[in-house]
Amino acid sequence: MKTEKEPERVDSKLTNASSKIAVDKAVALAAHQLKTPLAAIKGAIDLLVSDILEFSADHADLIKLICRNTDRSIRLVENLLLLSRAEKRELELRISEFTPAELLREVVFNRGNASLARGVDFEVVAGAANCEFRGDRELTLRLLGYLVENAAQFATPGTVTTLSWQSQAMAICFSVSDQGPGIPADAAKQIFEPFYRKVHHGDLTVVGDGLGLAVAKALAQLLGGELSRVDNDSGGSTFRVDLPVLSVT
């Protein structure tokens, strides 16, 4: 039997959905408007930190601090725009052939500085030899890059994070398995939400905008796949990306 409160619940859901759409549009618009002035600021700062001008040590440190925070702001804007475009499916897929093992090695190479700074090492575990996969190489590379960045932030220093892949029936699976502190049960369902960050250690400093896993999730869905996470028996987490097989040879 329907109650009088049911129409109110429907109206409430519609209102909440409309509000979320409006907020998403506003955030995407703001990010787009910030992109150009931030690029101009970055260009000016790069000139200041070059050898063309000389500053005192204190001034030089201050300029470097401004530079680092500008870089973070630019990355935040880029992640917001990428998240918005991925969720709206506005990104054009560019299909090509690539080798999964080679892709994983490139991911590790691109994120080498971040992992070294945290004292986290990465190891690529070989899958089937000479296997080629057809898909969007650049978006898959960016997706896996976010997972490696996440591991570099949260894995325990001195440990090894393993990257692997395997082909399955009509799908290819990429995995990033760390030896970090793991994720509390109450946070597990929220880690893919934008701006959600859970500090696992009292002495752990989290650097980032809280968008990495949200963007990775959106990219996985855009590619027709899914991103999930499970606890490791020995501690830490394994993030798994399952993507549909267009062609494997």
JSON list of C-alpha atoms in Angstrom, two decimals:
[
{"chain": "A", "resi": 1, "resn": "MET", "atom": "CA", "xyz": [0.00, 0.00, 0.00]},
{"chain": "A", "resi": 2, "resn": "LYS", "atom": "CA", "xyz": [1.33, 3.42, -0.97]},
{"chain": "A", "resi": 3, "resn": "THR", "atom": "CA", "xyz": [1.64, 6.01, 1.70]},
{"chain": "A", "resi": 4, "resn": "GLU", "atom": "CA", "xyz": [1.39, 9.78, 1.48]},
{"chain": "A", "resi": 5, "resn": "LYS", "atom": "CA", "xyz": [5.11, 10.03, 2.23]},
{"chain": "A", "resi": 6, "resn": "GLU", "atom": "CA", "xyz": [6.14, 8.17, -0.95]},
{"chain": "A", "resi": 7, "resn": "PRO", "atom": "CA", "xyz": [5.67, 11.19, -3.27]},
{"chain": "A", "resi": 8, "resn": "GLU", "atom": "CA", "xyz": [7.71, 13.22, -0.80]},
{"chain": "A", "resi": 9, "resn": "ARG", "atom": "CA", "xyz": [10.51, 10.65, -0.95]},
{"chain": "A", "resi": 10, "resn": "VAL", "atom": "CA", "xyz": [10.47, 10.73, -4.77]},
{"chain": "A", "resi": 11, "resn": "ASP", "atom": "CA", "xyz": [10.51, 14.53, -4.80]},
{"chain": "A", "resi": 12, "resn": "SER", "atom": "CA", "xyz": [13.38, 14.51, -2.32]},
{"chain": "A", "resi": 13, "resn": "LYS", "atom": "CA", "xyz": [15.42, 12.11, -4.47]},
{"chain": "A", "resi": 14, "resn": "LEU", "atom": "CA", "xyz": [14.79, 14.19, -7.57]},
{"chain": "A", "resi": 15, "resn": "THR", "atom": "CA", "xyz": [15.76, 17.36, -5.73]},
{"chain": "A", "resi": 16, "resn": "ASN", "atom": "CA", "xyz": [18.95, 15.77, -4.44]},
{"chain": "A", "resi": 17, "resn": "ALA", "atom": "CA", "xyz": [19.82, 14.47, -7.91]},
{"chain": "A", "resi": 18, "resn": "SER", "atom": "CA", "xyz": [19.18, 17.88, -9.47]},
{"chain": "A", "resi": 19, "resn": "SER", "atom": "CA", "xyz": [21.28, 19.56, -6.79]},
{"chain": "A", "resi": 20, "resn": "LYS", "atom": "CA", "xyz": [24.16, 17.17, -7.42]},
{"chain": "A", "resi": 21, "resn": "ILE", "atom": "CA", "xyz": [24.02, 17.82, -11.17]},
{"chain": "A", "resi": 22, "resn": "ALA", "atom": "CA", "xyz": [24.01, 21.56, -10.54]},
{"chain": "A", "resi": 23, "resn": "VAL", "atom": "CA", "xyz": [26.97, 21.29, -8.16]},
{"chain": "A", "resi": 24, "resn": "ASP", "atom": "CA", "xyz": [28.90, 19.09, -10.62]},
{"chain": "A", "resi": 25, "resn": "LYS", "atom": "CA", "xyz": [28.33, 21.60, -13.40]},
{"chain": "A", "resi": 26, "resn": "ALA", "atom": "CA", "xyz": [29.41, 24.48, -11.18]},
{"chain": "A", "resi": 27, "resn": "VAL", "atom": "CA", "xyz": [32.58, 22.66, -10.12]},
{"chain": "A", "resi": 28, "resn": "ALA", "atom": "CA", "xyz": [33.45, 21.76, -13.71]},
{"chain": "A", "resi": 29, "resn": "LEU", "atom": "CA", "xyz": [32.85, 25.36, -14.83]},
{"chain": "A", "resi": 30, "resn": "ALA", "atom": "CA", "xyz": [34.97, 26.75, -12.00]},
{"chain": "A", "resi": 31, "resn": "ALA", "atom": "CA", "xyz": [37.78, 24.32, -12.80]},
{"chain": "A", "resi": 32, "resn": "HIS", "atom": "CA", "xyz": [37.67, 25.32, -16.46]},
{"chain": "A", "resi": 33, "resn": "GLN", "atom": "CA", "xyz": [37.79, 29.03, -15.58]},
{"chain": "A", "resi": 34, "resn": "LEU", "atom": "CA", "xyz": [40.76, 28.49, -13.24]},
{"chain": "A", "resi": 35, "resn": "LYS", "atom": "CA", "xyz": [42.85, 26.59, -15.77]},
{"chain": "A", "resi": 36, "resn": "THR", "atom": "CA", "xyz": [44.05, 29.61, -17.80]},
{"chain": "A", "resi": 37, "resn": "PRO", "atom": "CA", "xyz": [45.00, 31.96, -14.92]},
{"chain": "A", "resi": 38, "resn": "LEU", "atom": "CA", "xyz": [46.79, 29.14, -13.11]},
{"chain": "A", "resi": 39, "resn": "ALA", "atom": "CA", "xyz": [48.82, 28.42, -16.23]},
{"chain": "A", "resi": 40, "resn": "ALA", "atom": "CA", "xyz": [49.80, 32.09, -16.39]},
{"chain": "A", "resi": 41, "resn": "ILE", "atom": "CA", "xyz": [50.82, 32.09, -12.72]},
{"chain": "A", "resi": 42, "resn": "LYS", "atom": "CA", "xyz": [52.85, 28.91, -13.27]},
{"chain": "A", "resi": 43, "resn": "GLY", "atom": "CA", "xyz": [54.66, 30.50, -16.19]},
{"chain": "A", "resi": 44, "resn": "ALA", "atom": "CA", "xyz": [55.55, 33.56, -14.15]},
{"chain": "A", "resi": 45, "resn": "ILE", "atom": "CA", "xyz": [56.81, 31.44, -11.24]},
{"chain": "A", "resi": 46, "resn": "ASP", "atom": "CA", "xyz": [58.92, 29.30, -13.55]},
{"chain": "A", "resi": 47, "resn": "LEU", "atom": "CA", "xyz": [60.60, 32.49, -14.73]},
{"chain": "A", "resi": 48, "resn": "LEU", "atom": "CA", "xyz": [61.29, 33.55, -11.15]},
{"chain": "A", "resi": 49, "resn": "VAL", "atom": "CA", "xyz": [62.92, 30.24, -10.21]},
{"chain": "A", "resi": 50, "resn": "SER", "atom": "CA", "xyz": [65.08, 30.20, -13.34]},
{"chain": "A", "resi": 51, "resn": "ASP", "atom": "CA", "xyz": [68.65, 31.44, -13.41]},
{"chain": "A", "resi": 52, "resn": "ILE", "atom": "CA", "xyz": [67.60, 34.72, -15.01]},
{"chain": "A", "resi": 53, "resn": "LEU", "atom": "CA", "xyz": [66.79, 36.36, -11.68]},
{"chain": "A", "resi": 54, "resn": "GLU", "atom": "CA", "xyz": [68.60, 36.11, -8.36]},
{"chain": "A", "resi": 55, "resn": "PHE", "atom": "CA", "xyz": [66.97, 36.13, -4.94]},
{"chain": "A", "resi": 56, "resn": "SER", "atom": "CA", "xyz": [68.04, 35.72, -1.37]},
{"chain": "A", "resi": 57, "resn": "ALA", "atom": "CA", "xyz": [67.79, 32.22, 0.11]},
{"chain": "A", "resi": 58, "resn": "ASP", "atom": "CA", "xyz": [64.63, 33.15, 2.05]},
{"chain": "A", "resi": 59, "resn": "HIS", "atom": "CA", "xyz": [62.94, 34.59, -1.02]},
{"chain": "A", "resi": 60, "resn": "ALA", "atom": "CA", "xyz": [63.97, 31.61, -3.13]},
{"chain": "A", "resi": 61, "resn": "ASP", "atom": "CA", "xyz": [62.43, 29.18, -0.61]},
{"chain": "A", "resi": 62, "resn": "LEU", "atom": "CA", "xyz": [59.23, 31.24, -0.58]},
{"chain": "A", "resi": 63, "resn": "ILE", "atom": "CA", "xyz": [59.01, 31.18, -4.37]},
{"chain": "A", "resi": 64, "resn": "LYS", "atom": "CA", "xyz": [59.56, 27.40, -4.42]},
{"chain": "A", "resi": 65, "resn": "LEU", "atom": "CA", "xyz": [56.75, 27.03, -1.89]},
{"chain": "A", "resi": 66, "resn": "ILE", "atom": "CA", "xyz": [54.45, 29.09, -4.13]},
{"chain": "A", "resi": 67, "resn": "CYS", "atom": "CA", "xyz": [55.52, 26.95, -7.08]},
{"chain": "A", "resi": 68, "resn": "ARG", "atom": "CA", "xyz": [54.68, 23.68, -5.30]},
{"chain": "A", "resi": 69, "resn": "ASN", "atom": "CA", "xyz": [51.27, 24.92, -4.26]},
{"chain": "A", "resi": 70, "resn": "THR", "atom": "CA", "xyz": [50.56, 26.24, -7.74]},
{"chain": "A", "resi": 71, "resn": "ASP", "atom": "CA", "xyz": [51.43, 22.82, -9.17]},
{"chain": "A", "resi": 72, "resn": "ARG", "atom": "CA", "xyz": [49.00, 21.23, -6.70]},
{"chain": "A", "resi": 73, "resn": "SER", "atom": "CA", "xyz": [46.27, 23.66, -7.72]},
{"chain": "A", "resi": 74, "resn": "ILE", "atom": "CA", "xyz": [46.86, 22.96, -11.41]},
{"chain": "A", "resi": 75, "resn": "ARG", "atom": "CA", "xyz": [46.70, 19.22, -10.75]},
{"chain": "A", "resi": 76, "resn": "LEU", "atom": "CA", "xyz": [43.47, 19.65, -8.79]},
{"chain": "A", "resi": 77, "resn": "VAL", "atom": "CA", "xyz": [41.89, 21.54, -11.70]},
{"chain": "A", "resi": 78, "resn": "GLU", "atom": "CA", "xyz": [43.10, 18.94, -14.21]},
{"chain": "A", "resi": 79, "resn": "ASN", "atom": "CA", "xyz": [41.69, 16.10, -12.10]},
{"chain": "A", "resi": 80, "resn": "LEU", "atom": "CA", "xyz": [38.35, 17.86, -11.68]},
{"chain": "A", "resi": 81, "resn": "LEU", "atom": "CA", "xyz": [38.05, 18.40, -15.43]},
{"chain": "A", "resi": 82, "resn": "LEU", "atom": "CA", "xyz": [39.09, 14.82, -16.19]},
{"chain": "A", "resi": 83, "resn": "LEU", "atom": "CA", "xyz": [36.60, 13.45, -13.65]},
{"chain": "A", "resi": 84, "resn": "SER", "atom": "CA", "xyz": [33.80, 15.58, -15.10]},
{"chain": "A", "resi": 85, "resn": "ARG", "atom": "CA", "xyz": [34.56, 14.59, -18.70]},
{"chain": "A", "resi": 86, "resn": "ALA", "atom": "CA", "xyz": [34.93, 10.90, -17.81]},
{"chain": "A", "resi": 87, "resn": "GLU", "atom": "CA", "xyz": [31.62, 10.80, -15.92]},
{"chain": "A", "resi": 88, "resn": "LYS", "atom": "CA", "xyz": [29.86, 12.58, -18.79]},
{"chain": "A", "resi": 89, "resn": "ARG", "atom": "CA", "xyz": [31.59, 10.28, -21.31]},
{"chain": "A", "resi": 90, "resn": "GLU", "atom": "CA", "xyz": [32.98, 13.26, -23.18]},
{"chain": "A", "resi": 91, "resn": "LEU", "atom": "CA", "xyz": [36.41, 11.67, -23.67]},
{"chain": "A", "resi": 92, "resn": "GLU", "atom": "CA", "xyz": [37.00, 10.15, -27.08]},
{"chain": "A", "resi": 93, "resn": "LEU", "atom": "CA", "xyz": [38.40, 6.63, -26.95]},
{"chain": "A", "resi": 94, "resn": "ARG", "atom": "CA", "xyz": [41.49, 6.07, -29.10]},
{"chain": "A", "resi": 95, "resn": "ILE", "atom": "CA", "xyz": [41.88, 2.35, -29.64]},
{"chain": "A", "resi": 96, "resn": "SER", "atom": "CA", "xyz": [45.30, 0.86, -30.36]},
{"chain": "A", "resi": 97, "resn": "GLU", "atom": "CA", "xyz": [47.29, -2.27, -29.61]},
{"chain": "A", "resi": 98, "resn": "PHE", "atom": "CA", "xyz": [49.66, -2.42, -26.66]},
{"chain": "A", "resi": 99, "resn": "THR", "atom": "CA", "xyz": [51.41, -4.94, -24.44]},
{"chain": "A", "resi": 100, "resn": "PRO", "atom": "CA", "xyz": [50.09, -4.99, -20.83]},
{"chain": "A", "resi": 101, "resn": "ALA", "atom": "CA", "xyz": [53.51, -5.72, -19.31]},
{"chain": "A", "resi": 102, "resn": "GLU", "atom": "CA", "xyz": [55.09, -2.82, -21.19]},
{"chain": "A", "resi": 103, "resn": "LEU", "atom": "CA", "xyz": [52.26, -0.54, -20.05]},
{"chain": "A", "resi": 104, "resn": "LEU", "atom": "CA", "xyz": [52.81, -1.47, -16.40]},
{"chain": "A", "resi": 105, "resn": "ARG", "atom": "CA", "xyz": [56.54, -0.83, -16.67]},
{"chain": "A", "resi": 106, "resn": "GLU", "atom": "CA", "xyz": [55.80, 2.61, -18.13]},
{"chain": "A", "resi": 107, "resn": "VAL", "atom": "CA", "xyz": [53.43, 3.38, -15.25]},
{"chain": "A", "resi": 108, "resn": "VAL", "atom": "CA", "xyz": [56.14, 2.57, -12.72]},
{"chain": "A", "resi": 109, "resn": "PHE", "atom": "CA", "xyz": [58.73, 4.60, -14.64]},
{"chain": "A", "resi": 110, "resn": "ASN", "atom": "CA", "xyz": [56.44, 7.64, -14.82]},
{"chain": "A", "resi": 111, "resn": "ARG", "atom": "CA", "xyz": [55.74, 7.56, -11.08]},
{"chain": "A", "resi": 112, "resn": "GLY", "atom": "CA", "xyz": [59.28, 6.68, -10.00]},
{"chain": "A", "resi": 113, "resn": "ASN", "atom": "CA", "xyz": [60.02, 9.93, -8.14]},
{"chain": "A", "resi": 114, "resn": "ALA", "atom": "CA", "xyz": [56.83, 9.74, -6.09]},
{"chain": "A", "resi": 115, "resn": "SER", "atom": "CA", "xyz": [57.56, 6.17, -4.99]},
{"chain": "A", "resi": 116, "resn": "LEU", "atom": "CA", "xyz": [61.20, 6.87, -4.17]},
{"chain": "A", "resi": 117, "resn": "ALA", "atom": "CA", "xyz": [60.22, 9.87, -2.05]},
{"chain": "A", "resi": 118, "resn": "ARG", "atom": "CA", "xyz": [58.05, 7.61, 0.09]},
{"chain": "A", "resi": 119, "resn": "GLY", "atom": "CA", "xyz": [60.52, 4.72, 0.16]},
{"chain": "A", "resi": 120, "resn": "VAL", "atom": "CA", "xyz": [58.11, 2.40, -1.66]},
{"chain": "A", "resi": 121, "resn": "ASP", "atom": "CA", "xyz": [59.39, 0.09, -4.38]},
{"chain": "A", "resi": 122, "resn": "PHE", "atom": "CA", "xyz": [57.34, -1.30, -7.28]},
{"chain": "A", "resi": 123, "resn": "GLU", "atom": "CA", "xyz": [57.64, -4.66, -8.99]},
{"chain": "A", "resi": 124, "resn": "VAL", "atom": "CA", "xyz": [55.97, -5.71, -12.25]},
{"chain": "A", "resi": 125, "resn": "VAL", "atom": "CA", "xyz": [55.01, -9.39, -12.33]},
{"chain": "A", "resi": 126, "resn": "ALA", "atom": "CA", "xyz": [55.01, -10.78, -15.86]},
{"chain": "A", "resi": 127, "resn": "GLY", "atom": "CA", "xyz": [51.86, -12.33, -17.27]},
{"chain": "A", "resi": 128, "resn": "ALA", "atom": "CA", "xyz": [51.50, -14.26, -20.51]},
{"chain": "A", "resi": 129, "resn": "ALA", "atom": "CA", "xyz": [54.39, -13.61, -22.88]},
{"chain": "A", "resi": 130, "resn": "ASN", "atom": "CA", "xyz": [53.96, -11.55, -26.05]},
{"chain": "A", "resi": 131, "resn": "CYS", "atom": "CA", "xyz": [50.31, -10.77, -25.39]},
{"chain": "A", "resi": 132, "resn": "GLU", "atom": "CA", "xyz": [48.82, -7.69, -27.04]},
{"chain": "A", "resi": 133, "resn": "PHE", "atom": "CA", "xyz": [45.63, -5.98, -25.93]},
{"chain": "A", "resi": 134, "resn": "ARG", "atom": "CA", "xyz": [43.45, -3.58, -27.90]},
{"chain": "A", "resi": 135, "resn": "GLY", "atom": "CA", "xyz": [42.09, -0.63, -25.97]},
{"chain": "A", "resi": 136, "resn": "ASP", "atom": "CA", "xyz": [42.67, 3.02, -25.15]},
{"chain": "A", "resi": 137, "resn": "ARG", "atom": "CA", "xyz": [46.31, 2.95, -24.14]},
{"chain": "A", "resi": 138, "resn": "GLU", "atom": "CA", "xyz": [46.55, 6.52, -22.83]},
{"chain": "A", "resi": 139, "resn": "LEU", "atom": "CA", "xyz": [43.46, 6.35, -20.61]},
{"chain": "A", "resi": 140, "resn": "THR", "atom": "CA", "xyz": [44.48, 2.92, -19.28]},
{"chain": "A", "resi": 141, "resn": "LEU", "atom": "CA", "xyz": [47.93, 4.34, -18.52]},
{"chain": "A", "resi": 142, "resn": "ARG", "atom": "CA", "xyz": [46.41, 7.26, -16.61]},
{"chain": "A", "resi": 143, "resn": "LEU", "atom": "CA", "xyz": [44.02, 4.97, -14.73]},
{"chain": "A", "resi": 144, "resn": "LEU", "atom": "CA", "xyz": [46.85, 2.72, -13.54]},
{"chain": "A", "resi": 145, "resn": "GLY", "atom": "CA", "xyz": [48.93, 5.80, -12.74]},
{"chain": "A", "resi": 146, "resn": "TYR", "atom": "CA", "xyz": [46.37, 6.93, -10.18]},
{"chain": "A", "resi": 147, "resn": "LEU", "atom": "CA", "xyz": [46.50, 3.51, -8.50]},
{"chain": "A", "resi": 148, "resn": "VAL", "atom": "CA", "xyz": [50.30, 3.61, -8.33]},
{"chain": "A", "resi": 149, "resn": "GLU", "atom": "CA", "xyz": [50.18, 7.13, -6.86]},
{"chain": "A", "resi": 150, "resn": "ASN", "atom": "CA", "xyz": [47.72, 5.91, -4.25]},
{"chain": "A", "resi": 151, "resn": "ALA", "atom": "CA", "xyz": [50.05, 3.03, -3.32]},
{"chain": "A", "resi": 152, "resn": "ALA", "atom": "CA", "xyz": [53.02, 5.40, -3.14]},
{"chain": "A", "resi": 153, "resn": "GLN", "atom": "CA", "xyz": [51.10, 7.50, -0.60]},
{"chain": "A", "resi": 154, "resn": "PHE", "atom": "CA", "xyz": [49.70, 4.76, 1.62]},
{"chain": "A", "resi": 155, "resn": "ALA", "atom": "CA", "xyz": [52.02, 1.75, 1.33]},
{"chain": "A", "resi": 156, "resn": "THR", "atom": "CA", "xyz": [54.36, 1.22, 4.25]},
{"chain": "A", "resi": 157, "resn": "PRO", "atom": "CA", "xyz": [57.85, 2.65, 3.53]},
{"chain": "A", "resi": 158, "resn": "GLY", "atom": "CA", "xyz": [60.38, -0.07, 2.72]},
{"chain": "A", "resi": 159, "resn": "THR", "atom": "CA", "xyz": [57.78, -2.42, 1.25]},
{"chain": "A", "resi": 160, "resn": "VAL", "atom": "CA", "xyz": [57.19, -3.57, -2.33]},
{"chain": "A", "resi": 161, "resn": "THR", "atom": "CA", "xyz": [53.98, -2.90, -4.24]},
{"chain": "A", "resi": 162, "resn": "THR", "atom": "CA", "xyz": [53.25, -5.47, -6.94]},
{"chain": "A", "resi": 163, "resn": "LEU", "atom": "CA", "xyz": [51.74, -4.67, -10.34]},
{"chain": "A", "resi": 164, "resn": "SER", "atom": "CA", "xyz": [50.44, -7.57, -12.37]},
{"chain": "A", "resi": 165, "resn": "TRP", "atom": "CA", "xyz": [48.02, -8.50, -15.11]},
{"chain": "A", "resi": 166, "resn": "GLN", "atom": "CA", "xyz": [46.25, -11.58, -16.39]},
{"chain": "A", "resi": 167, "resn": "SER", "atom": "CA", "xyz": [43.91, -12.34, -19.25]},
{"chain": "A", "resi": 168, "resn": "GLN", "atom": "CA", "xyz": [40.58, -13.96, -18.52]},
{"chain": "A", "resi": 169, "resn": "ALA", "atom": "CA", "xyz": [37.52, -14.92, -20.52]},
{"chain": "A", "resi": 170, "resn": "MET", "atom": "CA", "xyz": [36.52, -11.73, -22.39]},
{"chain": "A", "resi": 171, "resn": "ALA", "atom": "CA", "xyz": [38.45, -9.54, -19.94]},
{"chain": "A", "resi": 172, "resn": "ILE", "atom": "CA", "xyz": [41.90, -8.44, -18.91]},
{"chain": "A", "resi": 173, "resn": "CYS", "atom": "CA", "xyz": [42.69, -7.76, -15.27]},
{"chain": "A", "resi": 174, "resn": "PHE", "atom": "CA", "xyz": [45.29, -5.34, -13.93]},
{"chain": "A", "resi": 175, "resn": "SER", "atom": "CA", "xyz": [46.14, -5.45, -10.22]},
{"chain": "A", "resi": 176, "resn": "VAL", "atom": "CA", "xyz": [48.07, -3.13, -7.91]},
{"chain": "A", "resi": 177, "resn": "SER", "atom": "CA", "xyz": [48.77, -4.81, -4.58]},
{"chain": "A", "resi": 178, "resn": "ASP", "atom": "CA", "xyz": [50.39, -2.87, -1.73]},
{"chain": "A", "resi": 179, "resn": "GLN", "atom": "CA", "xyz": [51.64, -3.74, 1.75]},
{"chain": "A", "resi": 180, "resn": "GLY", "atom": "CA", "xyz": [50.13, -0.76, 3.50]},
{"chain": "A", "resi": 181, "resn": "PRO", "atom": "CA", "xyz": [47.99, -0.50, 6.62]},
{"chain": "A", "resi": 182, "resn": "GLY", "atom": "CA", "xyz": [44.81, -1.41, 4.77]},
{"chain": "A", "resi": 183, "resn": "ILE", "atom": "CA", "xyz": [41.50, 0.43, 4.80]},
{"chain": "A", "resi": 184, "resn": "PRO", "atom": "CA", "xyz": [39.04, 0.39, 7.74]},
{"chain": "A", "resi": 185, "resn": "ALA", "atom": "CA", "xyz": [35.70, -1.27, 7.03]},
{"chain": "A", "resi": 186, "resn": "ASP", "atom": "CA", "xyz": [33.81, 1.98, 7.61]},
{"chain": "A", "resi": 187, "resn": "ALA", "atom": "CA", "xyz": [35.88, 3.70, 4.93]},
{"chain": "A", "resi": 188, "resn": "ALA", "atom": "CA", "xyz": [35.96, 0.95, 2.29]},
{"chain": "A", "resi": 189, "resn": "LYS", "atom": "CA", "xyz": [32.73, 2.06, 0.61]},
{"chain": "A", "resi": 190, "resn": "GLN", "atom": "CA", "xyz": [33.77, 5.71, 0.47]},
{"chain": "A", "resi": 191, "resn": "ILE", "atom": "CA", "xyz": [37.28, 5.58, -0.95]},
{"chain": "A", "resi": 192, "resn": "PHE", "atom": "CA", "xyz": [36.07, 6.08, -4.53]},
{"chain": "A", "resi": 193, "resn": "GLU", "atom": "CA", "xyz": [34.12, 9.22, -3.65]},
{"chain": "A", "resi": 194, "resn": "PRO", "atom": "CA", "xyz": [35.63, 12.57, -4.72]},
{"chain": "A", "resi": 195, "resn": "PHE", "atom": "CA", "xyz": [37.69, 14.36, -2.05]},
{"chain": "A", "resi": 196, "resn": "TYR", "atom": "CA", "xyz": [37.48, 11.45, 0.39]},
{"chain": "A", "resi": 197, "resn": "ARG", "atom": "CA", "xyz": [40.75, 10.86, 2.26]},
{"chain": "A", "resi": 198, "resn": "LYS", "atom": "CA", "xyz": [41.20, 8.54, 5.21]},
{"chain": "A", "resi": 199, "resn": "VAL", "atom": "CA", "xyz": [44.40, 8.85, 7.24]},
{"chain": "A", "resi": 200, "resn": "HIS", "atom": "CA", "xyz": [45.45, 5.34, 8.28]},
{"chain": "A", "resi": 201, "resn": "HIS", "atom": "CA", "xyz": [48.36, 6.31, 10.54]},
{"chain": "A", "resi": 202, "resn": "GLY", "atom": "CA", "xyz": [48.51, 9.10, 13.04]},
{"chain": "A", "resi": 203, "resn": "ASP", "atom": "CA", "xyz": [51.95, 10.02, 11.72]},
{"chain": "A", "resi": 204, "resn": "LEU", "atom": "CA", "xyz": [51.07, 9.67, 8.02]},
{"chain": "A", "resi": 205, "resn": "THR", "atom": "CA", "xyz": [50.93, 12.87, 6.02]},
{"chain": "A", "resi": 206, "resn": "VAL", "atom": "CA", "xyz": [48.59, 12.52, 3.05]},
{"chain": "A", "resi": 207, "resn": "VAL", "atom": "CA", "xyz": [49.53, 14.61, 0.03]},
{"chain": "A", "resi": 208, "resn": "GLY", "atom": "CA", "xyz": [46.97, 14.89, -2.74]},
{"chain": "A", "resi": 209, "resn": "ASP", "atom": "CA", "xyz": [43.59, 16.25, -3.65]},
{"chain": "A", "resi": 210, "resn": "GLY", "atom": "CA", "xyz": [41.47, 13.20, -2.78]},
{"chain": "A", "resi": 211, "resn": "LEU", "atom": "CA", "xyz": [40.41, 12.75, -6.41]},
{"chain": "A", "resi": 212, "resn": "GLY", "atom": "CA", "xyz": [42.75, 10.04, -7.66]},
{"chain": "A", "resi": 213, "resn": "LEU", "atom": "CA", "xyz": [40.62, 6.99, -6.92]},
{"chain": "A", "resi": 214, "resn": "ALA", "atom": "CA", "xyz": [37.44, 8.79, -8.02]},
{"chain": "A", "resi": 215, "resn": "VAL", "atom": "CA", "xyz": [39.02, 9.61, -11.38]},
{"chain": "A", "resi": 216, "resn": "ALA", "atom": "CA", "xyz": [40.39, 6.06, -11.71]},
{"chain": "A", "resi": 217, "resn": "LYS", "atom": "CA", "xyz": [36.90, 4.65, -11.07]},
{"chain": "A", "resi": 218, "resn": "ALA", "atom": "CA", "xyz": [35.34, 6.96, -13.66]},
{"chain": "A", "resi": 219, "resn": "LEU", "atom": "CA", "xyz": [38.01, 6.05, -16.25]},
{"chain": "A", "resi": 220, "resn": "ALA", "atom": "CA", "xyz": [37.51, 2.32, -15.65]},
{"chain": "A", "resi": 221, "resn": "GLN", "atom": "CA", "xyz": [33.76, 2.69, -16.23]},
{"chain": "A", "resi": 222, "resn": "LEU", "atom": "CA", "xyz": [34.37, 4.83, -19.32]},
{"chain": "A", "resi": 223, "resn": "LEU", "atom": "CA", "xyz": [36.53, 2.03, -20.71]},
{"chain": "A", "resi": 224, "resn": "GLY", "atom": "CA", "xyz": [33.67, -0.40, -20.13]},
{"chain": "A", "resi": 225, "resn": "GLY", "atom": "CA", "xyz": [35.25, -1.99, -17.09]},
{"chain": "A", "resi": 226, "resn": "GLU", "atom": "CA", "xyz": [35.22, -1.78, -13.31]},
{"chain": "A", "resi": 227, "resn": "LEU", "atom": "CA", "xyz": [37.59, -0.84, -10.49]},
{"chain": "A", "resi": 228, "resn": "SER", "atom": "CA", "xyz": [37.36, -2.69, -7.19]},
{"chain": "A", "resi": 229, "resn": "ARG", "atom": "CA", "xyz": [39.39, -3.22, -4.02]},
{"chain": "A", "resi": 230, "resn": "VAL", "atom": "CA", "xyz": [39.93, -6.15, -1.66]},
{"chain": "A", "resi": 231, "resn": "ASP", "atom": "CA", "xyz": [41.94, -6.62, 1.54]},
{"chain": "A", "resi": 232, "resn": "ASN", "atom": "CA", "xyz": [45.13, -8.64, 1.33]},
{"chain": "A", "resi": 233, "resn": "ASP", "atom": "CA", "xyz": [45.53, -11.56, 3.72]},
{"chain": "A", "resi": 234, "resn": "SER", "atom": "CA", "xyz": [48.89, -10.22, 4.86]},
{"chain": "A", "resi": 235, "resn": "GLY", "atom": "CA", "xyz": [47.69, -6.62, 5.14]},
{"chain": "A", "resi": 236, "resn": "GLY", "atom": "CA", "xyz": [47.31, -3.82, 2.65]},
{"chain": "A", "resi": 237, "resn": "SER", "atom": "CA", "xyz": [45.00, -3.60, -0.33]},
{"chain": "A", "resi": 238, "resn": "THR", "atom": "CA", "xyz": [44.74, -4.86, -3.87]},
{"chain": "A", "resi": 239, "resn": "PHE", "atom": "CA", "xyz": [43.09, -2.60, -6.43]},
{"chain": "A", "resi": 240, "resn": "ARG", "atom": "CA", "xyz": [41.83, -4.53, -9.42]},
{"chain": "A", "resi": 241, "resn": "VAL", "atom": "CA", "xyz": [40.84, -3.15, -12.82]},
{"chain": "A", "resi": 242, "resn": "ASP", "atom": "CA", "xyz": [38.80, -5.43, -15.06]},
{"chain": "A", "resi": 243, "resn": "LEU", "atom": "CA", "xyz": [38.55, -4.22, -18.65]},
{"chain": "A", "resi": 244, "resn": "PRO", "atom": "CA", "xyz": [36.69, -5.87, -21.55]},
{"chain": "A", "resi": 245, "resn": "VAL", "atom": "CA", "xyz": [38.85, -7.63, -24.11]},
{"chain": "A", "resi": 246, "resn": "LEU", "atom": "CA", "xyz": [38.62, -6.04, -27.53]},
{"chain": "A", "resi": 247, "resn": "SER", "atom": "CA", "xyz": [41.32, -8.34, -28.85]},
{"chain": "A", "resi": 248, "resn": "VAL", "atom": "CA", "xyz": [44.14, -10.34, -27.30]},
{"chain": "A", "resi": 249, "resn": "THR", "atom": "CA", "xyz": [46.74, -12.07, -29.45]}
]
